[in-house]
Short mmCIF file of C-alpha atoms and ligand atoms in Angstrom, two decimals:
data_model
loop_
_atom_site.label_atom_id
_atom_site.label_comp_id
_atom_site.label_asym_id
_atom_site.label_seq_id
_atom_site.Cartn_x
_atom_site.Cartn_y
_atom_site.Cartn_z
CA MET A 1 116.28 116.49 101.07
CA SER A 2 114.64 113.48 99.47
CA GLU A 3 111.67 113.93 97.17
CA PRO A 4 108.26 113.63 98.95
CA VAL A 5 106.76 110.19 98.36
CA LEU A 6 103.54 110.22 96.43
CA ARG A 7 100.66 108.47 98.19
CA VAL A 8 97.85 106.65 96.48
CA GLY A 9 94.81 105.65 98.54
CA VAL A 10 92.87 102.71 97.24
CA ILE A 11 89.30 102.02 98.54
CA GLY A 12 88.72 98.32 98.79
CA GLY A 13 91.12 95.58 99.83
CA GLY A 14 90.46 92.93 97.22
CA GLN A 15 92.84 91.16 94.84
CA LEU A 16 93.08 94.26 92.56
CA ALA A 17 94.41 96.36 95.40
CA ARG A 18 96.71 93.40 96.36
CA MET A 19 98.18 93.36 92.86
CA MET A 20 98.94 97.09 93.09
CA ILE A 21 101.28 96.48 96.06
CA ALA A 22 104.29 95.13 94.01
CA PRO A 23 104.25 97.98 91.39
CA SER A 24 103.84 100.63 94.14
CA LYS A 25 107.13 99.46 95.50
CA LYS A 26 108.72 99.52 92.04
CA LEU A 27 107.50 103.07 91.46
CA GLY A 28 108.60 104.12 94.89
CA ILE A 29 105.18 105.38 95.88
CA SER A 30 103.26 104.75 99.05
CA LEU A 31 100.10 102.58 98.62
CA LYS A 32 97.49 102.84 101.35
CA VAL A 33 94.32 100.78 101.33
CA LEU A 34 91.03 101.26 103.06
CA ALA A 35 90.02 97.68 103.51
CA GLU A 36 86.73 96.04 104.47
CA SER A 37 88.35 93.72 106.98
CA GLU A 38 91.70 92.91 108.63
CA ASP A 39 92.07 89.73 106.58
CA SER A 40 91.36 91.24 103.09
CA PRO A 41 93.60 90.13 100.17
CA ALA A 42 95.40 93.49 100.29
CA ALA A 43 95.89 93.36 104.06
CA ASP A 44 99.67 94.06 103.63
CA ALA A 45 98.91 97.54 102.47
CA ALA A 46 95.78 98.14 104.58
CA THR A 47 96.37 101.20 106.66
CA MET A 48 92.71 101.61 107.67
CA VAL A 49 89.84 99.16 108.04
CA GLY A 50 86.39 100.71 107.76
CA ASP A 51 83.11 101.10 105.98
CA TYR A 52 83.59 102.76 102.59
CA THR A 53 79.91 103.89 102.49
CA GLN A 54 80.53 106.24 105.49
CA LEU A 55 81.60 109.76 104.45
CA SER A 56 83.45 110.35 107.70
CA ILE A 57 85.56 107.24 107.21
CA VAL A 58 86.48 107.92 103.63
CA ARG A 59 87.24 111.50 104.59
CA GLU A 60 89.56 110.43 107.30
CA PHE A 61 91.26 108.03 104.82
CA SER A 62 91.56 110.76 102.18
CA LYS A 63 93.57 112.97 104.54
CA THR A 64 96.33 110.36 104.52
CA VAL A 65 96.88 110.30 100.71
CA ASP A 66 97.41 112.54 97.62
CA VAL A 67 94.86 110.74 95.45
CA ILE A 68 91.98 108.37 96.03
CA SER A 69 91.29 105.52 93.64
CA PHE A 70 89.50 102.21 93.73
CA ASP A 71 89.56 98.41 93.88
CA HIS A 72 85.83 98.32 93.12
CA GLU A 73 83.01 100.54 91.95
CA HIS A 74 80.79 100.47 95.06
CA VAL A 75 81.64 103.72 96.94
CA PRO A 76 78.38 105.72 96.95
CA LEU A 77 78.49 108.73 94.52
CA ASP A 78 77.31 111.18 97.18
CA VAL A 79 80.32 110.24 99.34
CA LEU A 80 82.71 110.94 96.42
CA GLU A 81 80.90 114.14 95.37
CA ALA A 82 81.04 115.49 98.94
CA LEU A 83 84.81 114.82 99.10
CA GLU A 84 85.41 116.32 95.65
CA ALA A 85 83.59 119.46 96.77
CA GLU A 86 86.05 119.60 99.75
CA GLY A 87 89.00 119.51 97.27
CA VAL A 88 89.87 115.74 97.52
CA ASN A 89 91.63 114.44 94.43
CA ILE A 90 89.61 111.39 93.27
CA GLN A 91 90.61 109.40 90.14
CA PRO A 92 88.53 108.31 88.29
CA PRO A 93 86.30 111.22 89.33
CA SER A 94 82.60 110.79 90.24
CA ARG A 95 81.55 112.29 86.97
CA ALA A 96 83.19 109.31 85.18
CA LEU A 97 82.61 106.65 87.81
CA ARG A 98 78.83 107.18 87.75
CA PHE A 99 78.76 105.43 84.34
CA ALA A 100 80.54 102.35 85.65
CA GLN A 101 78.21 102.18 88.70
CA ASN A 102 74.95 102.23 86.76
CA LYS A 103 74.46 100.32 83.51
CA LEU A 104 71.47 102.46 82.47
CA GLN A 105 73.47 105.69 82.86
CA MET A 106 76.28 103.98 80.88
CA ARG A 107 73.94 103.06 78.03
CA LYS A 108 72.49 106.57 77.81
CA ARG A 109 75.92 108.20 77.82
CA LEU A 110 77.42 105.76 75.18
CA GLY A 111 74.31 106.48 73.10
CA GLU A 112 75.01 110.21 73.21
CA LEU A 113 78.54 109.46 72.03
CA ASP A 114 77.07 107.34 69.18
CA LEU A 115 79.08 104.25 70.17
CA PRO A 116 77.98 100.80 69.01
CA MET A 117 75.82 98.87 71.50
CA PRO A 118 73.12 96.15 71.63
CA ALA A 119 69.55 97.55 71.34
CA TRP A 120 68.43 98.52 74.79
CA ALA A 121 65.61 100.07 76.84
CA GLU A 122 64.90 101.30 80.27
CA VAL A 123 62.08 99.12 81.73
CA LYS A 124 59.88 100.19 84.54
CA ASP A 125 56.95 97.75 84.28
CA ALA A 126 55.86 94.41 82.75
CA LYS A 127 54.27 96.10 79.77
CA SER A 128 57.46 97.92 78.65
CA LEU A 129 59.48 94.76 79.15
CA ASP A 130 57.01 92.63 77.14
CA ASP A 131 57.02 95.28 74.31
CA PHE A 132 60.87 95.17 74.21
CA ILE A 133 60.89 91.35 74.16
CA VAL A 134 58.43 91.29 71.25
CA ALA A 135 60.37 93.96 69.26
CA ASN A 136 63.62 91.93 69.77
CA GLY A 137 62.63 88.49 68.51
CA GLY A 138 60.92 87.05 71.63
CA VAL A 139 63.93 87.16 74.00
CA ALA A 140 65.89 89.73 75.92
CA ILE A 141 68.69 90.04 78.52
CA LEU A 142 67.49 91.80 81.65
CA LYS A 143 69.99 93.47 83.93
CA THR A 144 69.87 95.25 87.30
CA PRO A 145 71.45 98.63 86.64
CA ILE A 146 73.43 98.67 89.81
CA GLY A 147 75.29 96.15 91.93
CA GLY A 148 75.59 93.23 89.46
CA TYR A 149 78.94 91.42 89.01
CA ASP A 150 80.05 88.05 87.59
CA GLY A 151 76.69 87.45 85.90
CA LYS A 152 74.73 88.12 89.10
CA GLY A 153 72.10 90.65 88.15
CA VAL A 154 71.75 89.33 84.52
CA MET A 155 69.00 87.04 83.24
CA VAL A 156 67.52 85.82 80.01
CA VAL A 157 63.81 86.58 79.73
CA ARG A 158 61.18 85.47 77.29
CA SER A 159 58.28 87.12 79.05
CA SER A 160 57.89 89.70 81.85
CA SER A 161 56.68 86.80 84.08
CA ASP A 162 60.31 85.47 84.07
CA ALA A 163 61.28 88.68 85.85
CA SER A 164 58.41 89.13 88.27
CA ALA A 165 60.69 89.05 91.32
CA TRP A 166 62.78 91.90 90.02
CA LEU A 167 59.79 93.85 88.72
CA ASN A 168 58.19 93.61 92.17
CA ASP A 169 61.37 94.96 93.75
CA LEU A 170 62.18 97.85 91.44
CA ASP A 171 62.91 100.25 94.25
CA SER A 172 66.03 98.30 95.29
CA PHE A 173 67.38 98.78 91.76
CA GLY A 174 66.80 102.54 91.58
CA GLY A 175 63.30 102.27 90.04
CA SER A 176 64.05 100.60 86.71
CA LEU A 177 65.80 97.79 84.93
CA LEU A 178 67.89 97.63 81.77
CA ALA A 179 66.60 95.41 78.90
CA GLU A 180 69.01 94.51 76.14
CA GLU A 181 68.82 92.72 72.82
CA LYS A 182 70.17 89.16 73.29
CA VAL A 183 73.34 89.46 71.11
CA ASP A 184 74.24 86.46 68.96
CA PHE A 185 77.93 86.82 69.57
CA VAL A 186 80.75 84.55 68.41
CA ARG A 187 83.04 85.64 71.20
CA GLU A 188 83.63 88.17 73.92
CA LEU A 189 86.53 90.62 73.78
CA SER A 190 88.03 93.18 76.15
CA GLN A 191 89.92 96.32 75.29
CA LEU A 192 92.03 97.73 78.00
CA GLY A 193 93.45 101.21 78.22
CA ALA A 194 94.59 103.84 80.69
CA ARG A 195 94.14 107.57 80.68
CA ARG A 196 95.88 110.31 82.63
CA PRO A 197 93.88 113.28 83.95
CA SER A 198 95.92 115.44 81.59
CA GLY A 199 94.71 113.34 78.67
CA ASP A 200 97.26 110.80 77.56
CA PHE A 201 95.89 107.44 76.65
CA ALA A 202 97.59 104.04 76.18
CA ALA A 203 95.96 100.79 75.12
CA TRP A 204 97.04 97.12 75.38
CA PRO A 205 96.42 94.56 72.65
CA LEU A 206 92.78 93.52 72.30
CA VAL A 207 92.09 90.29 74.27
CA GLU A 208 89.53 87.51 74.02
CA THR A 209 87.70 86.52 77.26
CA ILE A 210 86.01 83.18 77.80
CA GLN A 211 83.37 82.90 80.59
CA GLU A 212 81.96 79.98 82.40
CA ASN A 213 78.60 80.49 84.20
CA GLY A 214 78.93 84.25 83.77
CA VAL A 215 82.43 84.30 85.31
CA CYS A 216 85.57 85.00 83.32
CA SER A 217 87.62 81.85 83.24
CA VAL A 218 90.25 82.31 80.50
CA VAL A 219 91.84 85.29 78.77
CA LEU A 220 93.75 85.05 75.48
CA SER A 221 96.11 87.88 74.65
CA PRO A 222 96.12 88.95 71.91
CA ALA A 223 92.61 87.99 70.68
CA PRO A 224 93.38 85.19 68.18
CA GLU A 225 92.84 86.09 64.52
CA ALA A 226 91.34 89.54 65.27
CA SER A 227 91.24 91.52 61.94
CA SER A 228 93.24 94.75 61.75
CA GLU A 229 89.86 96.60 61.36
CA VAL A 230 88.61 95.17 64.61
CA ILE A 231 91.86 95.95 66.36
CA GLU A 232 91.76 99.54 65.16
CA LEU A 233 88.09 99.94 65.94
CA THR A 234 88.28 98.61 69.58
CA LYS A 235 91.18 100.86 70.43
CA ASN A 236 89.23 103.76 69.03
CA ILE A 237 86.12 102.81 71.02
CA ALA A 238 88.14 102.70 74.27
CA LYS A 239 89.78 106.03 73.55
CA ARG A 240 86.46 107.69 72.71
CA ILE A 241 84.96 106.33 75.90
CA ALA A 242 87.93 107.38 78.05
CA ASP A 243 87.87 110.93 76.60
CA GLY A 244 84.09 111.24 76.40
CA LEU A 245 83.38 110.03 79.98
CA GLY A 246 86.50 111.62 81.46
CA VAL A 247 87.83 108.28 82.70
CA THR A 248 91.21 108.31 84.51
CA GLY A 249 93.21 105.26 85.47
CA MET A 250 92.38 101.94 83.95
CA LEU A 251 89.42 101.42 81.68
CA ALA A 252 88.20 97.97 80.53
CA VAL A 253 85.71 97.86 77.76
CA GLU A 254 83.89 94.52 77.50
CA LEU A 255 82.81 93.81 73.96
CA PHE A 256 80.85 91.33 71.85
CA GLU A 257 81.97 90.28 68.39
CA THR A 258 78.87 89.23 66.49
CA ARG A 259 78.39 86.57 63.85
CA ASP A 260 78.02 89.25 61.20
CA GLY A 261 81.31 90.96 62.23
CA ARG A 262 79.98 93.81 64.34
CA ILE A 263 81.55 94.96 67.63
CA LEU A 264 79.15 95.98 70.39
CA ILE A 265 79.99 97.37 73.84
CA ASN A 266 78.75 95.21 76.75
CA GLU A 267 80.02 97.03 79.80
CA LEU A 268 82.70 99.15 81.34
CA ALA A 269 85.03 98.90 84.36
CA MET A 270 87.08 101.86 85.59
CA ARG A 271 89.81 100.06 87.52
CA PRO A 272 92.23 97.17 86.70
CA HIS A 273 90.09 94.33 85.33
CA ASN A 274 90.31 90.53 85.33
CA SER A 275 90.87 90.62 81.51
CA GLY A 276 94.11 92.60 82.13
CA HIS A 277 95.82 90.28 84.56
CA PHE A 278 97.94 88.82 81.76
CA SER A 279 99.73 92.18 81.62
CA ILE A 280 101.73 91.53 84.78
CA GLU A 281 103.98 89.08 82.85
CA GLY A 282 102.72 89.66 79.32
CA ALA A 283 103.35 93.36 78.82
CA THR A 284 106.03 95.89 79.40
CA THR A 285 103.81 97.71 81.83
CA SER A 286 101.13 95.88 83.86
CA GLN A 287 97.60 97.32 84.25
CA PHE A 288 98.29 97.62 88.02
CA GLU A 289 101.46 99.75 87.52
CA GLN A 290 99.73 101.75 84.82
CA HIS A 291 96.67 102.45 87.04
CA LEU A 292 98.99 103.88 89.69
CA ARG A 293 100.87 105.94 87.18
CA ALA A 294 97.67 107.24 85.58
CA VAL A 295 95.85 108.31 88.75
CA LEU A 296 98.99 110.16 89.79
CA ASP A 297 99.13 111.83 86.39
CA LEU A 298 102.63 110.40 85.80
CA PRO A 299 103.78 109.50 82.31
CA LEU A 300 102.22 106.22 81.15
CA GLY A 301 104.37 103.12 80.57
CA GLU A 302 104.87 101.14 77.41
CA THR A 303 102.09 98.55 76.77
CA LYS A 304 104.02 96.31 74.33
CA PRO A 305 103.69 92.54 74.69
CA ARG A 306 106.54 90.59 76.28
CA ALA A 307 105.77 87.43 74.35
CA ARG A 308 103.83 86.53 71.31
CA TYR A 309 100.95 85.10 73.44
CA SER A 310 99.78 85.32 77.05
CA VAL A 311 97.03 83.14 78.44
CA MET A 312 95.50 83.75 81.83
CA VAL A 313 93.39 81.20 83.63
CA ASN A 314 91.43 82.05 86.73
CA LEU A 315 91.62 79.75 89.70
CA LEU A 316 87.99 79.45 90.72
CA GLY A 317 87.39 77.80 94.01
CA LEU A 318 86.12 74.24 93.93
CA ASP A 319 85.35 73.56 97.60
CA GLY A 320 86.26 74.69 101.11
CA THR A 321 89.68 73.08 101.07
CA ASN A 322 91.70 74.42 98.09
CA ASP A 323 95.28 74.43 99.07
CA PHE A 324 97.35 75.90 96.22
CA SER A 325 100.71 75.52 98.09
CA LYS A 326 100.55 71.74 97.92
CA ASN A 327 100.96 71.40 94.19
CA HIS A 328 102.68 74.68 93.52
CA ASP A 329 106.03 73.14 92.44
CA ALA A 330 104.36 70.52 90.26
CA ALA A 331 102.32 73.23 88.48
CA THR A 332 105.33 75.52 87.78
CA ALA A 333 107.35 72.57 86.53
CA LEU A 334 104.98 72.27 83.56
CA HIS A 335 106.39 75.25 81.74
CA PRO A 336 109.17 77.76 82.51
CA GLU A 337 106.89 80.77 81.94
CA ILE A 338 104.13 79.87 84.36
CA SER A 339 103.33 82.53 86.98
CA ILE A 340 100.97 81.69 89.84
CA HIS A 341 99.15 84.47 91.73
CA THR A 342 97.05 83.57 94.79
CA TYR A 343 94.84 86.13 96.52
CA GLY A 344 94.85 84.84 100.10
CA LYS A 345 91.09 84.25 100.19
CA ALA A 346 89.13 81.53 101.98
CA ALA A 347 87.93 78.93 99.38
CA ARG A 348 84.40 79.06 98.20
CA ILE A 349 82.87 77.34 95.16
CA GLY A 350 83.23 79.56 92.12
CA ARG A 351 85.21 82.31 93.98
CA LYS A 352 88.18 84.00 92.25
CA MET A 353 90.94 82.54 94.38
CA GLY A 354 93.89 83.43 92.16
CA HIS A 355 95.03 83.23 88.56
CA ILE A 356 97.82 81.69 86.43
CA THR A 357 99.50 83.29 83.46
CA CYS A 358 101.63 81.48 80.91
CA ILE A 359 103.46 83.43 78.16
CA ALA A 360 104.85 81.65 75.09
CA GLU A 361 105.56 82.00 71.46
CA SER A 362 102.54 79.93 70.39
CA LEU A 363 99.01 80.15 71.58
CA ASP A 364 98.78 76.44 71.98
CA GLU A 365 101.82 76.33 74.27
CA ALA A 366 100.55 79.19 76.43
CA LEU A 367 97.09 77.63 76.67
CA THR A 368 98.36 74.21 77.50
CA GLY A 369 100.73 75.60 80.12
CA ALA A 370 98.13 77.81 81.88
CA LYS A 371 95.31 75.26 81.81
CA GLY A 372 97.65 72.42 82.88
CA ALA A 373 99.00 74.34 85.81
CA ALA A 374 95.48 75.31 86.87
CA ALA A 375 94.30 71.70 86.77
CA VAL A 376 97.35 70.63 88.81
CA LEU A 377 96.82 73.37 91.44
CA LEU A 378 93.13 72.75 91.78
CA GLN A 379 93.76 69.22 92.79
CA GLY A 380 95.23 70.57 95.99
P1 ADP B 401 78.29 91.48 85.07
O1 ADP B 401 78.23 92.96 85.37
O2 ADP B 401 77.58 90.58 86.06
O3 ADP B 401 79.61 90.97 84.63
P2 ADP B 401 77.54 91.53 82.17
O4 ADP B 401 76.65 92.63 81.81
O5 ADP B 401 79.01 91.62 81.87
O6 ADP B 401 77.31 91.32 83.82
O7 ADP B 401 76.91 90.17 81.69
C1 ADP B 401 77.47 88.88 82.09
C2 ADP B 401 77.51 87.95 80.86
O8 ADP B 401 76.17 87.78 80.31
C3 ADP B 401 78.30 88.51 79.73
O9 ADP B 401 79.66 88.19 79.87
C4 ADP B 401 77.69 87.75 78.51
O10 ADP B 401 78.20 86.43 78.42
C5 ADP B 401 76.24 87.73 78.89
N1 ADP B 401 75.48 88.88 78.35
C6 ADP B 401 75.40 90.12 78.87
N2 ADP B 401 74.70 91.00 78.13
C7 ADP B 401 74.32 90.26 76.98
C8 ADP B 401 73.61 90.57 75.82
N3 ADP B 401 73.05 91.77 75.62
N4 ADP B 401 73.46 89.62 74.89
C9 ADP B 401 73.96 88.33 75.06
N5 ADP B 401 74.67 88.00 76.18
C10 ADP B 401 74.87 88.93 77.14
#
């Protein structure tokens, strides 16, 4: 008799679920996706279409798989807790995921673990926000604790009057906002790692992320000229977070490197992350394969680089007519190690439509290849 096939159920049919399809075939496991709509990026693996906020729907989906995991962080905690109480295997579990869903909870927990962060405060009214701004040099970053992504839900404030719309609508953010010191950073970094429920942890090389208008646009792997102290420290931070919060599957720790050489944690994601897309071509094991292995508690794969440098460039939609097939050949002709990934999404300005990775022996070569290919494709 053949071995039973392991089944992973992913909630959310976005590009992250889409990029798990190929490694699921390689690993010989069955990937099932609970998608939001019939035409989602992961439609090829969608075995159910339904509303992930409804307990009955997620319960029905959970009966078809061995473990539930995620393409996004938006499944309500009470839905996950109810299913865990019924014995459903959810990775990462709700006790970890809560910290990726709520930035205030995350700050509190990282504080308990004594991990390095920007100064922060929970703000419930104009007075407490103004006090924080004054104590932090006349400026602060204000964040909605839940539901923010790609810079939505983040604003620079110099007075509570800048935030009156949010302060008047506190209930929709769970009753409070997160104020943070505005960090004077020289660059943003991301440390990726994966942890199995039984405890093994594997990290990839530290990467640098470059954002445009709050959206990640370029990732450089490894982070150029990172000191050995920083490389050691960021791995250690990710491991302490994974262990301390009980994270399973992929963990991305977004970090700031400050002018005076400090490393501060910005935020966490507990799923494959945009800063790890380079790993599909640039590492022995991609973050998507590793996520599947980790949530199934299978041995983790090697995370060694496949080339000296990998550069990933996001294809952000320019208008309603992006057609990446038109210039595909011209883009790949620029360098032999260019890989183009498209997500099958309708074009919208600024939307993540796909990405390009170029691996090479020099940073310049990888950067020129990936950026050049993106420019050619976006002409389509
Ligand atoms: P999102 O959840 O929308 O991705 P982030 O918390 O990652 O929001 O913030 C988006 C961007 O805003 C960051 O990538 C960074 O450039 C900037 N930012 C966030 N927090 C701070 C901070 N405390 N100081 C300076 N810049 C910040």
